[in-house]
PDB file of C-alpha atoms and ligand atoms in Angstrom:
ATOM      1  CA  UNK A   1     -13.161 -48.752 -45.412  1.00 75.00           C
ATOM      2  CA  UNK A   2     -16.933 -48.474 -45.395  1.00 82.00           C
ATOM      3  CA  UNK A   3     -17.074 -44.824 -46.449  1.00 94.00           C
ATOM      4  CA  UNK A   4     -14.550 -45.142 -49.294  1.00 98.00           C
ATOM      5  CA  UNK A   5     -15.951 -44.988 -52.847  1.00 98.00           C
ATOM      6  CA  UNK A   6     -13.345 -47.320 -54.354  1.00 98.00           C
ATOM      7  CA  UNK A   7     -13.718 -49.863 -51.526  1.00 98.00           C
ATOM      8  CA  UNK A   8     -17.428 -49.901 -52.437  1.00 97.00           C
ATOM      9  CA  UNK A   9     -16.502 -50.617 -56.060  1.00 98.00           C
ATOM     10  CA  UNK A  10     -14.223 -53.482 -54.964  1.00 98.00           C
ATOM     11  CA  UNK A  11     -17.020 -54.941 -52.834  1.00 97.00           C
ATOM     12  CA  UNK A  12     -19.590 -54.542 -55.615  1.00 96.00           C
ATOM     13  CA  UNK A  13     -21.714 -52.193 -53.497  1.00 96.00           C
ATOM     14  CA  UNK A  14     -21.448 -49.689 -56.374  1.00 97.00           C
ATOM     15  CA  UNK A  15     -21.314 -51.059 -59.936  1.00 97.00           C
ATOM     16  CA  UNK A  16     -18.237 -50.533 -62.090  1.00 98.00           C
ATOM     17  CA  UNK A  17     -16.960 -51.752 -65.424  1.00 98.00           C
ATOM     18  CA  UNK A  18     -14.383 -54.388 -64.459  1.00 98.00           C
ATOM     19  CA  UNK A  19     -11.259 -54.739 -66.594  1.00 98.00           C
ATOM     20  CA  UNK A  20      -9.210 -57.086 -64.392  1.00 98.00           C
ATOM     21  CA  UNK A  21      -9.271 -58.506 -60.880  1.00 98.00           C
ATOM     22  CA  UNK A  22      -7.103 -60.750 -58.730  1.00 98.00           C
ATOM     23  CA  UNK A  23      -6.342 -61.167 -55.026  1.00 98.00           C
ATOM     24  CA  UNK A  24      -4.303 -57.979 -54.835  1.00 98.00           C
ATOM     25  CA  UNK A  25      -5.792 -55.467 -57.263  1.00 98.00           C
ATOM     26  CA  UNK A  26      -8.997 -54.372 -58.980  1.00 98.00           C
ATOM     27  CA  UNK A  27      -9.001 -52.550 -62.334  1.00 98.00           C
ATOM     28  CA  UNK A  28     -12.002 -50.792 -63.873  1.00 98.00           C
ATOM     29  CA  UNK A  29     -12.917 -48.174 -66.470  1.00 98.00           C
ATOM     30  CA  UNK A  30     -12.875 -44.563 -65.323  1.00 98.00           C
ATOM     31  CA  UNK A  31     -16.404 -43.124 -65.282  1.00 98.00           C
ATOM     32  CA  UNK A  32     -15.197 -39.890 -66.966  1.00 98.00           C
ATOM     33  CA  UNK A  33     -12.546 -41.115 -69.427  1.00 98.00           C
ATOM     34  CA  UNK A  34      -9.911 -38.577 -70.441  1.00 97.00           C
ATOM     35  CA  UNK A  35      -8.576 -40.742 -73.286  1.00 97.00           C
ATOM     36  CA  UNK A  36     -10.050 -43.540 -75.465  1.00 97.00           C
ATOM     37  CA  UNK A  37      -8.659 -45.982 -72.881  1.00 98.00           C
ATOM     38  CA  UNK A  38      -8.808 -44.808 -69.260  1.00 98.00           C
ATOM     39  CA  UNK A  39      -8.498 -47.536 -66.642  1.00 98.00           C
ATOM     40  CA  UNK A  40      -7.920 -47.217 -62.909  1.00 99.00           C
ATOM     41  CA  UNK A  41      -5.901 -49.859 -61.055  1.00 99.00           C
ATOM     42  CA  UNK A  42      -6.318 -49.982 -57.278  1.00 98.00           C
ATOM     43  CA  UNK A  43      -5.007 -52.192 -54.472  1.00 98.00           C
ATOM     44  CA  UNK A  44      -7.750 -54.156 -52.735  1.00 98.00           C
ATOM     45  CA  UNK A  45      -6.213 -53.099 -49.428  1.00 97.00           C
ATOM     46  CA  UNK A  46      -7.431 -49.604 -48.540  1.00 97.00           C
ATOM     47  CA  UNK A  47      -4.528 -47.159 -48.727  1.00 97.00           C
ATOM     48  CA  UNK A  48      -5.523 -43.487 -48.907  1.00 98.00           C
ATOM     49  CA  UNK A  49      -2.575 -42.037 -50.811  1.00 98.00           C
ATOM     50  CA  UNK A  50       0.887 -42.908 -52.091  1.00 98.00           C
ATOM     51  CA  UNK A  51       2.214 -40.891 -49.155  1.00 98.00           C
ATOM     52  CA  UNK A  52       0.568 -43.378 -46.786  1.00 96.00           C
ATOM     53  CA  UNK A  53       2.034 -46.461 -48.471  1.00 95.00           C
ATOM     54  CA  UNK A  54       5.516 -47.425 -47.332  1.00 95.00           C
ATOM     55  CA  UNK A  55       5.111 -50.977 -48.617  1.00 97.00           C
ATOM     56  CA  UNK A  56       7.418 -51.921 -51.501  1.00 98.00           C
ATOM     57  CA  UNK A  57       5.619 -55.229 -52.034  1.00 98.00           C
ATOM     58  CA  UNK A  58       2.196 -53.613 -52.429  1.00 98.00           C
ATOM     59  CA  UNK A  59       3.567 -50.893 -54.710  1.00 98.00           C
ATOM     60  CA  UNK A  60       5.506 -53.477 -56.697  1.00 98.00           C
ATOM     61  CA  UNK A  61       2.410 -55.582 -57.279  1.00 98.00           C
ATOM     62  CA  UNK A  62       0.372 -52.497 -58.197  1.00 98.00           C
ATOM     63  CA  UNK A  63       2.905 -51.349 -60.790  1.00 98.00           C
ATOM     64  CA  UNK A  64       3.393 -54.869 -62.127  1.00 98.00           C
ATOM     65  CA  UNK A  65      -0.362 -55.202 -62.651  1.00 98.00           C
ATOM     66  CA  UNK A  66      -0.459 -51.790 -64.353  1.00 98.00           C
ATOM     67  CA  UNK A  67       2.114 -53.089 -66.816  1.00 98.00           C
ATOM     68  CA  UNK A  68       0.445 -56.410 -67.503  1.00 98.00           C
ATOM     69  CA  UNK A  69      -3.026 -54.841 -67.836  1.00 98.00           C
ATOM     70  CA  UNK A  70      -1.790 -52.120 -70.198  1.00 98.00           C
ATOM     71  CA  UNK A  71       0.505 -54.294 -72.314  1.00 98.00           C
ATOM     72  CA  UNK A  72      -0.903 -57.814 -72.197  1.00 98.00           C
ATOM     73  CA  UNK A  73      -4.624 -57.260 -71.610  1.00 98.00           C
ATOM     74  CA  UNK A  74      -5.373 -53.919 -73.277  1.00 98.00           C
ATOM     75  CA  UNK A  75      -2.611 -54.261 -75.899  1.00 98.00           C
ATOM     76  CA  UNK A  76      -1.677 -50.594 -75.830  1.00 98.00           C
ATOM     77  CA  UNK A  77       1.120 -51.313 -78.270  1.00 96.00           C
ATOM     78  CA  UNK A  78       1.691 -47.669 -79.240  1.00 96.00           C
ATOM     79  CA  UNK A  79       2.293 -46.767 -75.598  1.00 97.00           C
ATOM     80  CA  UNK A  80       0.387 -45.296 -72.698  1.00 98.00           C
ATOM     81  CA  UNK A  81       0.658 -43.010 -69.697  1.00 98.00           C
ATOM     82  CA  UNK A  82       0.523 -43.991 -66.026  1.00 98.00           C
ATOM     83  CA  UNK A  83      -0.483 -41.313 -63.516  1.00 98.00           C
ATOM     84  CA  UNK A  84      -0.809 -41.362 -59.746  1.00 98.00           C
ATOM     85  CA  UNK A  85      -2.245 -38.125 -58.369  1.00 98.00           C
ATOM     86  CA  UNK A  86      -1.060 -37.606 -54.802  1.00 98.00           C
ATOM     87  CA  UNK A  87      -3.194 -35.600 -52.352  1.00 98.00           C
ATOM     88  CA  UNK A  88      -5.071 -32.384 -53.059  1.00 98.00           C
ATOM     89  CA  UNK A  89      -2.122 -30.544 -54.568  1.00 98.00           C
ATOM     90  CA  UNK A  90      -1.573 -33.394 -56.996  1.00 98.00           C
ATOM     91  CA  UNK A  91      -5.202 -33.433 -58.087  1.00 98.00           C
ATOM     92  CA  UNK A  92      -6.264 -36.504 -56.098  1.00 98.00           C
ATOM     93  CA  UNK A  93     -10.037 -36.566 -55.621  1.00 98.00           C
ATOM     94  CA  UNK A  94     -10.657 -40.126 -54.437  1.00 98.00           C
ATOM     95  CA  UNK A  95      -8.587 -41.058 -51.398  1.00 98.00           C
ATOM     96  CA  UNK A  96      -7.965 -44.709 -52.192  1.00 98.00           C
ATOM     97  CA  UNK A  97      -4.608 -45.139 -53.941  1.00 98.00           C
ATOM     98  CA  UNK A  98      -5.046 -45.613 -57.696  1.00 98.00           C
ATOM     99  CA  UNK A  99      -2.973 -45.589 -60.856  1.00 98.00           C
ATOM    100  CA  UNK A 100      -4.538 -44.169 -64.025  1.00 98.00           C
ATOM    101  CA  UNK A 101      -3.720 -45.920 -67.316  1.00 98.00           C
ATOM    102  CA  UNK A 102      -4.364 -43.578 -70.252  1.00 98.00           C
ATOM    103  CA  UNK A 103      -3.963 -44.617 -73.866  1.00 98.00           C
ATOM    104  CA  UNK A 104      -5.560 -45.285 -77.203  1.00 95.00           C
ATOM    105  CA  UNK A 105      -4.379 -42.049 -78.793  1.00 91.00           C
ATOM    106  CA  UNK A 106      -1.214 -39.991 -78.903  1.00 92.00           C
ATOM    107  CA  UNK A 107      -1.283 -38.088 -75.622  1.00 92.00           C
ATOM    108  CA  UNK A 108      -0.334 -34.403 -75.446  1.00 90.00           C
ATOM    109  CA  UNK A 109       2.150 -33.393 -72.784  1.00 86.00           C
TER     110      UNK A 109
HETATM  111  P1  5GP B 201      -8.101 -38.758 -58.986  1.00 50.17           P
HETATM  112  O1  5GP B 201      -8.417 -37.343 -59.380  1.00 50.17           O
HETATM  113  O2  5GP B 201      -8.455 -39.020 -57.533  1.00 50.17           O
HETATM  114  O3  5GP B 201      -6.677 -39.151 -59.310  1.00 50.17           O
HETATM  115  O4  5GP B 201      -8.979 -39.682 -59.900  1.00 50.17           O
HETATM  116  C1  5GP B 201     -10.207 -40.184 -59.514  1.00 50.17           C
HETATM  117  C2  5GP B 201     -10.851 -40.759 -60.757  1.00 50.17           C
HETATM  118  O5  5GP B 201     -11.938 -41.552 -60.361  1.00 50.17           O
HETATM  119  C3  5GP B 201     -11.393 -39.696 -61.722  1.00 50.17           C
HETATM  120  O6  5GP B 201     -10.747 -39.836 -62.992  1.00 50.17           O
HETATM  121  C4  5GP B 201     -12.890 -39.988 -61.782  1.00 50.17           C
HETATM  122  O7  5GP B 201     -13.437 -39.819 -63.085  1.00 50.17           O
HETATM  123  C5  5GP B 201     -12.960 -41.427 -61.310  1.00 50.17           C
HETATM  124  N1  5GP B 201     -14.203 -41.758 -60.614  1.00 50.17           N
HETATM  125  C6  5GP B 201     -14.802 -41.036 -59.647  1.00 50.17           C
HETATM  126  N2  5GP B 201     -15.917 -41.657 -59.225  1.00 50.17           N
HETATM  127  C7  5GP B 201     -16.019 -42.809 -59.953  1.00 50.17           C
HETATM  128  C8  5GP B 201     -16.977 -43.876 -59.959  1.00 50.17           C
HETATM  129  O8  5GP B 201     -17.964 -43.898 -59.207  1.00 50.17           O
HETATM  130  N3  5GP B 201     -16.763 -44.891 -60.844  1.00 50.17           N
HETATM  131  C9  5GP B 201     -15.682 -44.893 -61.688  1.00 50.17           C
HETATM  132  N4  5GP B 201     -15.576 -45.945 -62.513  1.00 50.17           N
HETATM  133  N5  5GP B 201     -14.766 -43.909 -61.693  1.00 50.17           N
HETATM  134  C10 5GP B 201     -14.932 -42.869 -60.840  1.00 50.17           C
HETATM  135 ZN1   ZN B 202     -10.809 -47.609 -50.046  1.00 50.17          ZN
END
C-alpha cells in the first residue's frame, strides 16, 4: 500500500533499523522504544489490523518469527512481552498489522 508507513519501511522508502528480514516478515527497532528492547515484527503483506486477517498461515508465521527473533536472535532469556494493539480502542496508531516485542528489563504490569 503506497500510503502506508510500514509498507514504506519494508520497501526502504523510509529508513529503519532492521533487526531481521525474510520473505514473509520484516522486523525493526521501534523509533520510540518503551523498553530497552522494543522491536516491531510486521508481515510483508499489507494487512491493516488483526481484525482484517483471517489467515492462520500468515498469523502462524508472524508469531513463529516473533518467537525466533525474541529467543534466538535477541536472546531475551529473562523473558519478554508480545503486544498487538488492535484498532483505535486498542491503541493502534499505524494500520499495518504489527507485533511489539518488549524486553530487556522486568516489565511492570
Ligand atoms: P501501535 O500504537 O500502532 O501499536 O504502534 C506503532 C508503533 O510504531 C509505535 O510504537 C511507534 O513508536 C512506532 N513507529 C511509528 N512511526 C515509526 C517510524 O517511522 N519508524 C519506526 N521504526 N517506528 C515507528
Ligand atoms: Zn502496509
